[in-house]
mmCIF file of C-alpha atoms in Angstrom:
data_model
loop_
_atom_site.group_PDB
_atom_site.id
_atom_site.type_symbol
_atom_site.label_atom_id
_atom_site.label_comp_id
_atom_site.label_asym_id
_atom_site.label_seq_id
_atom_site.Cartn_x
_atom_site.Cartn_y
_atom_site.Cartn_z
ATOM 1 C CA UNK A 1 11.632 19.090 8.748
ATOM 2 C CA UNK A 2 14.942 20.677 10.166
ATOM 3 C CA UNK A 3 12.407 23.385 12.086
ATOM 4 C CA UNK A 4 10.439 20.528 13.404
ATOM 5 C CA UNK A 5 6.764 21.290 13.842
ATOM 6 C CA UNK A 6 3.404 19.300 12.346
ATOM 7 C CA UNK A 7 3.177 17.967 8.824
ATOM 8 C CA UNK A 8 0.430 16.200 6.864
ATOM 9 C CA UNK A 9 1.286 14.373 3.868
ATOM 10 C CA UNK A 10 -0.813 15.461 0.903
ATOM 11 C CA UNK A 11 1.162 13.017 -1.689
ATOM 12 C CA UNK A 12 3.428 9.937 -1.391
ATOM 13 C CA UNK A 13 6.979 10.956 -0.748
ATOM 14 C CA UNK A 14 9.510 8.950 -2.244
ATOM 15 C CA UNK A 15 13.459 9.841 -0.668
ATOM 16 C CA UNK A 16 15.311 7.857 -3.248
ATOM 17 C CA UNK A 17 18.127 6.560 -1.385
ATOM 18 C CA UNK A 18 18.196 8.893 0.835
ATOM 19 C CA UNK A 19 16.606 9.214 4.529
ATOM 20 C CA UNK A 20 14.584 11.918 6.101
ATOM 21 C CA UNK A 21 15.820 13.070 9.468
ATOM 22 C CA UNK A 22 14.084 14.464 12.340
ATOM 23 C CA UNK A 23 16.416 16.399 14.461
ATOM 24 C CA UNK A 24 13.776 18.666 16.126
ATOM 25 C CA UNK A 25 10.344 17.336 18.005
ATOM 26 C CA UNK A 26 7.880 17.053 15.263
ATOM 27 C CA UNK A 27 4.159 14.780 14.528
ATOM 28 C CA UNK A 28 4.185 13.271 11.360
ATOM 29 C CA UNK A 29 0.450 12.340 10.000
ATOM 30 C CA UNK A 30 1.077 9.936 7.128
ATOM 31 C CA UNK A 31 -3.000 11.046 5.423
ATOM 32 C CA UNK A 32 -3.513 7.868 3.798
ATOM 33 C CA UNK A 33 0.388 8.020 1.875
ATOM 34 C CA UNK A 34 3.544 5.966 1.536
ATOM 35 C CA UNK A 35 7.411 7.202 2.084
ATOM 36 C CA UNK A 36 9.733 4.981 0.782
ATOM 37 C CA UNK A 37 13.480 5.388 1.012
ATOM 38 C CA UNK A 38 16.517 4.853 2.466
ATOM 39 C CA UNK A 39 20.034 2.950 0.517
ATOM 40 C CA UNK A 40 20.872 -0.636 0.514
ATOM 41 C CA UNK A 41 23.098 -1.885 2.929
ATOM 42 C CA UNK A 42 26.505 -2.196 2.278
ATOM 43 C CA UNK A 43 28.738 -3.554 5.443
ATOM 44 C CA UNK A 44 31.097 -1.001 6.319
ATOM 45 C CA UNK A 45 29.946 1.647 4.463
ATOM 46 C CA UNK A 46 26.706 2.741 5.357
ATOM 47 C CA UNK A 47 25.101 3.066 8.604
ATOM 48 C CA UNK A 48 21.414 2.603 10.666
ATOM 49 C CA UNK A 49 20.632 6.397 9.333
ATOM 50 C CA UNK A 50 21.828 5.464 6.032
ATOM 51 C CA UNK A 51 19.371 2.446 5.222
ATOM 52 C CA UNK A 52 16.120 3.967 6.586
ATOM 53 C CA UNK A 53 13.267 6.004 5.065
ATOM 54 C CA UNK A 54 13.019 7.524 8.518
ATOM 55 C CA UNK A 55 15.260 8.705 11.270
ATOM 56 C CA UNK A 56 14.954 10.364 14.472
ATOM 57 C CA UNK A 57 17.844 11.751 16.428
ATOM 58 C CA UNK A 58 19.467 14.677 18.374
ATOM 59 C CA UNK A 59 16.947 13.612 21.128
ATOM 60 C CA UNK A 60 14.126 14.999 19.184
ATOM 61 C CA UNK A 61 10.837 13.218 19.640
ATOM 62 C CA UNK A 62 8.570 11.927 16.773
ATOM 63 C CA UNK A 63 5.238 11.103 16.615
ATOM 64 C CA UNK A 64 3.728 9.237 13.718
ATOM 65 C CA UNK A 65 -0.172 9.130 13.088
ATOM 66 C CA UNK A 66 -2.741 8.598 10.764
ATOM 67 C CA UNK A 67 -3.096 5.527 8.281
ATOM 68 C CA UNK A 68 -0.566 5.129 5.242
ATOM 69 C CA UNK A 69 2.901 3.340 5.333
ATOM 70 C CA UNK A 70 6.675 3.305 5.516
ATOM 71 C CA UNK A 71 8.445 1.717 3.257
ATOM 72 C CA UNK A 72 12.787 1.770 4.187
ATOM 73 C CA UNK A 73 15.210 -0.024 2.675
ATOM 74 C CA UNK A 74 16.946 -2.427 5.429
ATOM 75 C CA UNK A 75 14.648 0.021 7.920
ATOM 76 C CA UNK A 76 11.526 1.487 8.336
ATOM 77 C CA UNK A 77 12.335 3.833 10.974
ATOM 78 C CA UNK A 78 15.858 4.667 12.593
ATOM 79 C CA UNK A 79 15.150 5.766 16.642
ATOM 80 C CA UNK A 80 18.945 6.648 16.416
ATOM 81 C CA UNK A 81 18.352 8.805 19.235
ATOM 82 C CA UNK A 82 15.610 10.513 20.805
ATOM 83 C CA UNK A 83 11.765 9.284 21.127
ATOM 84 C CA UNK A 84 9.808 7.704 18.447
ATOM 85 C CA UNK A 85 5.977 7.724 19.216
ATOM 86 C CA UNK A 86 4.095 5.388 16.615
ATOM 87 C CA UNK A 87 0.084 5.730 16.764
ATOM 88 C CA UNK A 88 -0.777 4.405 13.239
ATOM 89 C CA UNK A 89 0.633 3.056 9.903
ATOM 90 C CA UNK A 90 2.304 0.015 8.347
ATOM 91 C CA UNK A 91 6.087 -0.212 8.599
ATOM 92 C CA UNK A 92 8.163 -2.474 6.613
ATOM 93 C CA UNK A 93 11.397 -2.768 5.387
ATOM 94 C CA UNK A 94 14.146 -5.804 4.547
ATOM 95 C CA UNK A 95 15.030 -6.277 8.381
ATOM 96 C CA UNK A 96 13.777 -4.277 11.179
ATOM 97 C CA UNK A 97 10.379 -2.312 10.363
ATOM 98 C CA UNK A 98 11.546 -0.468 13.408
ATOM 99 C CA UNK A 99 15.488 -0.353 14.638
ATOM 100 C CA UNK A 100 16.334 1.575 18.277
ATOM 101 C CA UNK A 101 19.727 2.556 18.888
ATOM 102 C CA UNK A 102 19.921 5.015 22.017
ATOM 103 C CA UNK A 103 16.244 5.789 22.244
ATOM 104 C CA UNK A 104 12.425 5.141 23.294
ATOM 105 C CA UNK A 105 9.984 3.903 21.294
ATOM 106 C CA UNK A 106 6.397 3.722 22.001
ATOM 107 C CA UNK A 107 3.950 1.387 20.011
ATOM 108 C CA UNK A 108 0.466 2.414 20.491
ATOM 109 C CA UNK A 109 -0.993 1.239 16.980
ATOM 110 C CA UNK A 110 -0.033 0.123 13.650
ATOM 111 C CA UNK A 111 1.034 -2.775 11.286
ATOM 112 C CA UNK A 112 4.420 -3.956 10.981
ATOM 113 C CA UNK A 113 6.563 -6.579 9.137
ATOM 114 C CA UNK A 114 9.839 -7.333 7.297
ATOM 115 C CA UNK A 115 10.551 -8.821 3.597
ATOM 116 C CA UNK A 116 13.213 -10.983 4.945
ATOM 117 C CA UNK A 117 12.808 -15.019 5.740
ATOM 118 C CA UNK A 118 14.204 -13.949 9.148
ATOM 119 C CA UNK A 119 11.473 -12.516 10.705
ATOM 120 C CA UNK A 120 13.415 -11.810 14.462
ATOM 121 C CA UNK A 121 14.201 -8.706 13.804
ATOM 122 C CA UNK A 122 11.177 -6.419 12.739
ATOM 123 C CA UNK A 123 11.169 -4.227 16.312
ATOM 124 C CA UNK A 124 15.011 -4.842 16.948
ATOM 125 C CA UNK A 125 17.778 -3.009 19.331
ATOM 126 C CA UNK A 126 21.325 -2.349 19.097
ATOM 127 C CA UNK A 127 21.946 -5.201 21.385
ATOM 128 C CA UNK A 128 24.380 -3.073 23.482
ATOM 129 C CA UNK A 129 21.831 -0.557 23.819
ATOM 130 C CA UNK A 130 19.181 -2.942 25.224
ATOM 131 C CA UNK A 131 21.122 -4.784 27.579
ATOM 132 C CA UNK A 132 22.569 -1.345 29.067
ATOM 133 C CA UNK A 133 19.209 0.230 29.473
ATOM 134 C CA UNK A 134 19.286 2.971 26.682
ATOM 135 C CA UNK A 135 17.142 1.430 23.683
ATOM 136 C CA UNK A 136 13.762 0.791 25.783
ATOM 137 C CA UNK A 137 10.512 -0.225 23.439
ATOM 138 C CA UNK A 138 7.339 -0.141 25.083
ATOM 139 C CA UNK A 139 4.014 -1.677 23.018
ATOM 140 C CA UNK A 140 0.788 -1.243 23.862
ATOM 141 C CA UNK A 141 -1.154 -1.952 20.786
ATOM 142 C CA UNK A 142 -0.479 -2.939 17.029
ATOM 143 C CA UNK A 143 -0.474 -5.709 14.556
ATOM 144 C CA UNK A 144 2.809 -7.666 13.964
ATOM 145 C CA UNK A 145 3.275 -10.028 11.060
ATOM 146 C CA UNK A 146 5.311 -13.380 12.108
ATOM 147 C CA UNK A 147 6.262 -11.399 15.247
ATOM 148 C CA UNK A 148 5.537 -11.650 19.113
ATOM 149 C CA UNK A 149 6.181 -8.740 20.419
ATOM 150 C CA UNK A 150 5.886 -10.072 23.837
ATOM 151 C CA UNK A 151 7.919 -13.226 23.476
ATOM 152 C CA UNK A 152 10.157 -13.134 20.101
ATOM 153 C CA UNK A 153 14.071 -13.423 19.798
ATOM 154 C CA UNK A 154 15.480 -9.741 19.253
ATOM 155 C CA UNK A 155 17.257 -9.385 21.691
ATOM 156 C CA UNK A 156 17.442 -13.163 22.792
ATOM 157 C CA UNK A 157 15.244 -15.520 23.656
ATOM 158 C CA UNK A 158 12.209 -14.645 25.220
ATOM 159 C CA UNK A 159 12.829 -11.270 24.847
ATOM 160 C CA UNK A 160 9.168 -9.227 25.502
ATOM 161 C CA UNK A 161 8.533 -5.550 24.235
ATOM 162 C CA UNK A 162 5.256 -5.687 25.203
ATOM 163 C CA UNK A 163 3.988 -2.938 28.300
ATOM 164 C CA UNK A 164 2.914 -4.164 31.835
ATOM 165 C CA UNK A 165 -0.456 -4.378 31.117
ATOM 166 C CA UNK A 166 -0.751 -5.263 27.991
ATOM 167 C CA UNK A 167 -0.930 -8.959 25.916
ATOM 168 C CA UNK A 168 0.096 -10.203 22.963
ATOM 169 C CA UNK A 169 -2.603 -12.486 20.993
ATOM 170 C CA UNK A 170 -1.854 -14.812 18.192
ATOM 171 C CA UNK A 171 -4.877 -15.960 15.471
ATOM 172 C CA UNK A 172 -3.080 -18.799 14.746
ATOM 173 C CA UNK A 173 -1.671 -17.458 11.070
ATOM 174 C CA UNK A 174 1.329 -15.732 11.991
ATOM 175 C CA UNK A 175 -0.231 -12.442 13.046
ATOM 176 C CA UNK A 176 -0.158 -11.340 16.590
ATOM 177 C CA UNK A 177 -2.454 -7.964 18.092
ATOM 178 C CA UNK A 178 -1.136 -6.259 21.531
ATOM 179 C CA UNK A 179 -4.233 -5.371 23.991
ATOM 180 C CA UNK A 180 -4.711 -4.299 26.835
ATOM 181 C CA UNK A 181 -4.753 -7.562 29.595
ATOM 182 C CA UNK A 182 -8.196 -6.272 31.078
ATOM 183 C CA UNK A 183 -9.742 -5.922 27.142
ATOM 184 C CA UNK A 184 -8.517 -9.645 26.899
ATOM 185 C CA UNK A 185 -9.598 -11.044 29.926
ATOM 186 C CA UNK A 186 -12.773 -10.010 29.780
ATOM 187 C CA UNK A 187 -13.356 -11.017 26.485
ATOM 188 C CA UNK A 188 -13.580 -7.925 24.771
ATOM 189 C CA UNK A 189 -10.824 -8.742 22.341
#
């Protein structure tokens, strides 16, 4: 992955406790398989890159199709910096499915959740980041487990990742689907 380019998993990948890291624009197609990996998180010794299965930085952009899952440890996937395009999947990890540091991510489909009882956090920004403008998230589809995407406390109260455009629906048991508003409104949800 340190060329970049377009990979298709053939076989679940597991990274041990370590994270892989995509420096160089790249598509990932996850074919129906899992990557797990990532270390546990120790305060003051191991960082965002340290604790996920995935990472993108050096401004490299990553986009992530096909069905399968990914499976971090305190992370799913680390938008340290760059742009993180998610199409398909299910993300989990112990806290943030997905974490953005200085970067843009784009939620067009897939599953996500967390392990933890806190469930704030599973699409979460440095707060920093967020409130100066340079960790953006921008959903426009996707299923999120004890999570509204469009009014949730990540970042605060009230805080809404969810696209102009675009609604967040709950069923009533804890899971929520982002659609477009004119799917929703006219009852094609």
């Amino acid at each position: 992955i340190a060329q970049g380019g377009s990979f298709i998993l053939d076989e679940d990948v597991n990274l041990g406790d370590n994270s892989a890291v995509f420096t160089k624009n790249s598509k990932l197609n996850l074919n129906g398989h899992t990557v797990k990996g990532g270390k546990a998180y120790v305060a003051g010794q191991t960082t965002g890159a340290d604790i996920s299965a995935l990472v993108v930085d050096n401004g490299a952009t990553l986009t992530i199709t096909g069905e399968g899952a990914v499976e971090g440890n305190s992370y799913g996937v680390y938008a340290k910096n760059g742009t993180l395009n998610i199409e398909g999947g299910k993300y989990s990890a112990e806290t943030s499915a997905v974490q953005v540091n200085e970067a843009t991510v784009n939620i067009s489909g897939g599953e996500f959740s967390n392990t933890a009882s806190d469930k704030r956090y599973i699409i979460n920004c440095i707060d920093a980041n967020w409130n100066n403008g340079n960790a953006k998230v921008n959903i426009t589809g996707g299923k999120y487990t004890d999570f509204n995407p469009a009014n949730n406390a990540a970042e605060g109260t009230g805080t809404n990742f969810v696209a102009d455009g675009y609604v967040s629906v709950g069923d009533g048991s804890g899971t929520w689907t982002v659609k477009a508003a004119k799917d929703f409104f006219a009852g094609n949800v």
